[in-house]
Amino acid sequence: MERTPLPPNDAQRFNTVCQFCIVGCGYQVYKWPLARSGGPHPSDNAFGLDFRKAQPAFGTWVAPINHRVVTDKDGSRHHVVILPDQACRVNDGMASVRGAGLASTLYAPDQPTRVRLSTPLLHQGQALAPAKWEDAVELGARVIKAVLDRWGADAVGMKFFDHGGGGGGFENNWAVGRFFFTGIGTRTASIHNRPAYNSEVHAAGDAGVAALTNSYLDAQLADTLFIVGANPYETQSNYFLAHMVPNLQGGTLETKRASFPGEPVEAARIIIVDPRKTMTVSTSIAAAGADRVLHLQIEPGSDIALLNAIARVAVHKRWHDVGFIRERTETQTYEAYLRSSLGVDRPIDEFLKEAARTTGLTVAQIEKAASWIASPKAGGARRRTLLHYEKGLIWGLKNYENIAAIVDLGLLTGNVGKPGTGISRLGGHQEGYVRPPYPGGRPALNVDEALRRGEVKCFWIGGCNPVLTTSRAAAFEKNLKERGAIVNQALRATANAPIEQRVTAVVEALKQGGMFILGQDIYLTESMKHAHVVLPAAQWGETNLTSINGERRLRLYPKFMDAPGDAIADWAILARFAKKLRTLYLADKNPLMANRFMDFDWRTDEDVFIHARYTFKGDGNDGIEGYAGVTYELLRKLGNNGIQTPVRVIAGTPVGTVRMHEDGRFSTPSGKARFIPSPQPWPGYAAAVTAQRKKYRFWINNGRSNHIWQTSYHHRHIPFYNDRFPIPYIEMNAQDAKSLGIQSGDMVEVHNDVGTVQAMAYVTDAVKKGHTFMLFGQPRGAAGDLISDHVDPSTTIPYYKGVWADIKRIGPMPETARNSSLAPTNIAE
Amino acid sequence: MANLKIAKPPETQLAPGTFRLTRRDLVKATGVGVSGCMLASVAGAAASQTTPSASPAYPELRIAQVNDLKVDAPVQFNYPDDSSPAILIRLSKGGAPGGVGPNNSIVGFSQLCTHKGCPVQYKAERKLLICPCHWSSFDPSKSGQMVIGQASQALPQIRLRVTGNSVFAIGVDGLIFGRHTNML
């Protein structure tokens, strides 16, 4: 019979934050020795609750997936239970489907997670074999030095995480930046989910607007929620459920009245711009009622046309915030915006009709959206609108103009820097970025292309899996494999030779077109398999790390257990290599290079955190980002509510920032926000995209599911998640499926001029005719195999969402999928 | 609503000579704590993380007559005790895992959502059990698998048996919300 243990009164307790999505829900970790569980009597368990009776709804419950037995390095075994924190104002004691399973991601030698990397691996010519740290560092560092000395810094390439939460954080990001930017000095750097080193929201930065402007509280205070290219129920779940939904249900009227005395308030309305009818749409309707939900099911890539059309209506009806525009923005940019983005010199009817045609919507829908966003409330008060966007815009038609258009709309309507408003990306993962400046320029160089051209001699992949997630993924993997194989031969031939000889052989192989590949990760993923040196990293819970969530809430995510075997924190891995490089360059009598690798002598995680802190304007009071005055001790005291960055020290006290731009200042030389005009209201598809659209029948949209985090690096090992979607799916419209003889559960092949992928068909009303939707980055079917390498030239961000392909049935439902439900995933009632 | 009486299983139901192992015995014998995780699909899971299906046994409860059950018309009952609402459904399609009766179409589940314990409702037109609190949905034809939502466990499935024309609840697979063990 199932039974879960109850923590005893003296169980160790830790406050922590989930490792997964941007929301960063607060959790409490209970840890106690194996033999000494608590009991159901209220005085016998750490909760003080009577478990001899069933707990009520919303009460405390230890489910099997919240529990794990872990083994620390000294052999001692402990129960660990991880439950959502009732006192954390991010999630109010709720767990999402992902966070609830945190305990199931913990390493245990008798659980599926036992396949964690626990020792360094070296390629011995035939295969990867366990090695000692000193051997891995010796070989890796010497090859890097040889490449640096012979070919220069840019020949050392990297693709590393830059995010917070699991696998990231301020400490690890700082070390990565110091190693590759001020240490090696390479420009051949790329970020986990794109082929270059760039912001995903350059346009917001150029406008002087922060990427995360609001607090989650603002979702409770807004009159209108405007969600573009995102599905928060599925992917920012507790932000939606704990903040947006109460507002939609009319449950935040008290808070609104207290915040806005004298202003008319009502339950919020929500506008969702998404080609799919997602669970977010269905649950919004269930929460708010259909008359308060406007779902705009746009044609792919037409967001800019929609956003500019809404703005044009607002200007036409004189709903724009004249005072804000005059005082807080640069006038000449506004004039340019009116002319080129909003086409004010053209008659509005014609403008709107064209926008309707491009977007596949009606003029009435566009006008309704404008009204919900900008029309004044009773008594003339400005309508408070919270504008949010994510990958639909970021990886949409043209990253730069996409973001510019929504930022411009927000500025036009004065919806930033005041309660109940904001212009913010929703975020996928958490943040925690601090690095020395990237030595390259903008647009950043395309590393995938550099790899294809054979310019990179040494490539280091850290905490990401490009074989599954990059565009033209199959070609990317082929490149790694073929160029890596040339080095394999050199390693095999010098298997027992002294290190200098090995390195010489490797350099010869590099001259012949080979590439030396290093990798660091927690699992031996599809990408790691191609490395010559694999370095085992510690994960969330095994090392102290700090990060911020979607409202910049900074918290400490403490170490509460040991990493498997010899795995160490990412920052510690890079420090070992840096110290070795310094030693090698000193032996070379090259102090210039040796000094680039100084100051990696951190002893603890906090050392790195404090070192990084000084880079924010010298630990002064930076208005954009920083955590002046923050220490781990302060974060422990603040618990799961943390402090919101940027943190400034005022009269000796660290003070957080609830809302960006509340002082009316923006990050431009003038201090005023800039409108970013586009040359025209809608740029249209690039030639490469138009060509693909002509050749292939279906638009292959792609994105995430509610259950599965990223490339399923944890979830593929955990039955609850893996068994839900053992085969990645493709959503198809019923008419389209019928026309191809496809039923739900059938295996299909999706192919275009870039590649081929297999998926299982889900027939659903979520997608319009001609549209489909695939799961992104999945191990058994990577959408990346279909995505072309076309990028927005101004930002080097791929149009990941812009794929067209043909589909054909190849077989019936596979046995492995027999137990997974084919029921639609967008039903709320 | 079926007329319900919870009966204790008579001692004679155990086969003669069956050794009744109590939980205390197990702890003494193996020296390790017991935690009940559902680990059917994990190969080689060590004894420290599973509980053998030991006594105390679940009660047997007659909950409905097969002939009275109409397709897609759910019947509520409490099992294994009055604080645990459950729901019995005759599905239109047969062959459901854990199903009994004609075409194995009769299935039963705990009604307490495995997210926050709100009572799920069967929506006949959707053929899903849906929770009104945060909209987690569960598929009764797939062992209560969560289709989409914020729970992290399938809805516990009631083990059923048909004897004659009667449907009996005889056990539960999966931990019920709000409990550290199903039998309090």
Short mmCIF file of N, CA, C and O in Angstrom, two decimals, chain A residues 632-669:
data_model
loop_
_atom_site.label_atom_id
_atom_site.label_comp_id
_atom_site.label_asym_id
_atom_site.label_seq_id
_atom_site.Cartn_x
_atom_site.Cartn_y
_atom_site.Cartn_z
N TYR A 632 24.75 36.31 1.03
CA TYR A 632 23.98 35.09 1.26
C TYR A 632 23.26 35.17 2.60
O TYR A 632 22.12 34.70 2.74
N GLU A 633 23.90 35.83 3.58
CA GLU A 633 23.27 35.92 4.90
C GLU A 633 21.96 36.72 4.80
O GLU A 633 20.94 36.32 5.36
N LEU A 634 22.02 37.81 4.06
CA LEU A 634 20.79 38.60 3.89
C LEU A 634 19.73 37.77 3.17
O LEU A 634 18.56 37.77 3.56
N LEU A 635 20.13 37.04 2.14
CA LEU A 635 19.16 36.24 1.39
C LEU A 635 18.55 35.14 2.26
O LEU A 635 17.37 34.83 2.15
N ARG A 636 19.37 34.57 3.15
CA ARG A 636 18.81 33.54 4.06
C ARG A 636 17.74 34.17 4.94
O ARG A 636 16.68 33.59 5.17
N LYS A 637 18.03 35.39 5.41
CA LYS A 637 17.06 36.07 6.28
C LYS A 637 15.77 36.37 5.52
O LYS A 637 14.68 36.28 6.06
N LEU A 638 15.90 36.75 4.26
CA LEU A 638 14.73 37.17 3.49
C LEU A 638 13.89 36.01 3.00
O LEU A 638 12.74 36.21 2.57
N GLY A 639 14.45 34.80 3.04
CA GLY A 639 13.67 33.63 2.66
C GLY A 639 13.15 33.68 1.24
O GLY A 639 13.75 34.33 0.37
N ASN A 640 12.05 33.02 0.99
CA ASN A 640 11.57 32.85 -0.38
C ASN A 640 10.94 34.09 -0.99
O ASN A 640 10.61 34.08 -2.17
N ASN A 641 10.75 35.14 -0.23
CA ASN A 641 10.28 36.37 -0.85
C ASN A 641 11.43 37.27 -1.31
O ASN A 641 11.23 38.19 -2.09
N GLY A 642 12.64 36.95 -0.84
CA GLY A 642 13.84 37.57 -1.37
C GLY A 642 13.76 39.09 -1.45
O GLY A 642 13.13 39.75 -0.62
N ILE A 643 14.43 39.62 -2.46
CA ILE A 643 14.44 41.06 -2.70
C ILE A 643 14.50 41.27 -4.21
O ILE A 643 15.17 40.52 -4.93
N GLN A 644 13.78 42.27 -4.72
CA GLN A 644 13.71 42.44 -6.17
C GLN A 644 14.83 43.34 -6.68
O GLN A 644 15.05 44.44 -6.18
N THR A 645 15.53 42.87 -7.71
CA THR A 645 16.61 43.66 -8.28
C THR A 645 16.03 44.72 -9.22
O THR A 645 14.88 44.56 -9.66
N PRO A 646 16.78 45.78 -9.58
CA PRO A 646 18.08 46.12 -9.02
C PRO A 646 17.97 46.53 -7.54
O PRO A 646 17.00 47.18 -7.15
N VAL A 647 18.97 46.08 -6.77
CA VAL A 647 19.00 46.42 -5.36
C VAL A 647 20.00 47.54 -5.16
O VAL A 647 21.11 47.48 -5.65
N ARG A 648 19.59 48.56 -4.46
CA ARG A 648 20.46 49.70 -4.18
C ARG A 648 20.62 49.87 -2.68
O ARG A 648 19.71 49.55 -1.93
N VAL A 649 21.75 50.34 -2.30
CA VAL A 649 21.98 50.60 -0.88
C VAL A 649 21.62 52.06 -0.60
O VAL A 649 22.24 52.97 -1.14
N ILE A 650 20.59 52.24 0.20
CA ILE A 650 20.14 53.60 0.53
C ILE A 650 20.19 53.74 2.04
O ILE A 650 19.55 52.98 2.76
N ALA A 651 20.97 54.70 2.50
CA ALA A 651 21.20 54.89 3.93
C ALA A 651 21.59 53.58 4.59
O ALA A 651 21.05 53.20 5.63
N GLY A 652 22.51 52.87 3.96
CA GLY A 652 23.05 51.64 4.54
C GLY A 652 22.17 50.41 4.42
O GLY A 652 22.57 49.33 4.84
N THR A 653 21.00 50.53 3.83
CA THR A 653 20.09 49.38 3.73
C THR A 653 19.86 48.99 2.28
O THR A 653 19.56 49.85 1.46
N PRO A 654 19.99 47.71 1.97
CA PRO A 654 19.67 47.27 0.60
C PRO A 654 18.18 47.42 0.35
O PRO A 654 17.36 46.91 1.13
N VAL A 655 17.84 48.12 -0.71
CA VAL A 655 16.44 48.37 -1.06
C VAL A 655 16.17 47.82 -2.45
O VAL A 655 16.91 48.12 -3.39
N GLY A 656 15.10 47.03 -2.58
CA GLY A 656 14.78 46.43 -3.88
C GLY A 656 13.94 47.35 -4.74
O GLY A 656 13.55 48.45 -4.34
N THR A 657 13.65 46.88 -5.94
CA THR A 657 12.88 47.66 -6.93
C THR A 657 11.63 46.89 -7.31
O THR A 657 11.71 45.85 -7.95
N VAL A 658 10.48 47.39 -6.91
CA VAL A 658 9.24 46.69 -7.22
C VAL A 658 8.91 46.80 -8.71
O VAL A 658 8.55 45.82 -9.36
N ARG A 659 9.10 47.97 -9.25
CA ARG A 659 8.68 48.24 -10.63
C ARG A 659 9.75 49.06 -11.32
O ARG A 659 10.26 50.02 -10.73
N MET A 660 10.10 48.71 -12.54
CA MET A 660 11.10 49.49 -13.29
C MET A 660 10.45 50.74 -13.87
O MET A 660 9.25 50.77 -14.14
N HIS A 661 11.26 51.77 -14.03
CA HIS A 661 10.83 53.02 -14.68
C HIS A 661 9.74 53.75 -13.90
O HIS A 661 9.04 54.60 -14.46
N GLU A 662 9.64 53.45 -12.61
CA GLU A 662 8.62 54.14 -11.81
C GLU A 662 9.01 55.61 -11.63
O GLU A 662 8.16 56.47 -11.41
N ASP A 663 10.31 55.87 -11.77
CA ASP A 663 10.76 57.26 -11.65
C ASP A 663 10.65 57.98 -12.98
O ASP A 663 11.13 59.12 -13.12
N GLY A 664 10.08 57.32 -13.98
CA GLY A 664 9.91 57.97 -15.27
C GLY A 664 11.17 58.03 -16.11
O GLY A 664 11.19 58.66 -17.16
N ARG A 665 12.25 57.38 -15.66
CA ARG A 665 13.49 57.43 -16.41
C ARG A 665 13.74 56.11 -17.15
O ARG A 665 13.39 55.05 -16.65
N PHE A 666 14.34 56.23 -18.31
CA PHE A 666 14.61 55.06 -19.14
C PHE A 666 16.10 54.98 -19.44
O PHE A 666 16.81 55.97 -19.28
N SER A 667 16.57 53.81 -19.87
CA SER A 667 18.01 53.62 -20.04
C SER A 667 18.49 54.07 -21.41
O SER A 667 18.90 53.26 -22.24
N THR A 668 18.41 55.33 -21.65
CA THR A 668 18.97 55.94 -22.87
C THR A 668 19.79 57.14 -22.40
O THR A 668 19.60 57.60 -21.27
N PRO A 669 20.68 57.65 -23.24
CA PRO A 669 21.47 58.82 -22.83
C PRO A 669 20.60 60.00 -22.37
O PRO A 669 20.96 60.72 -21.45
#
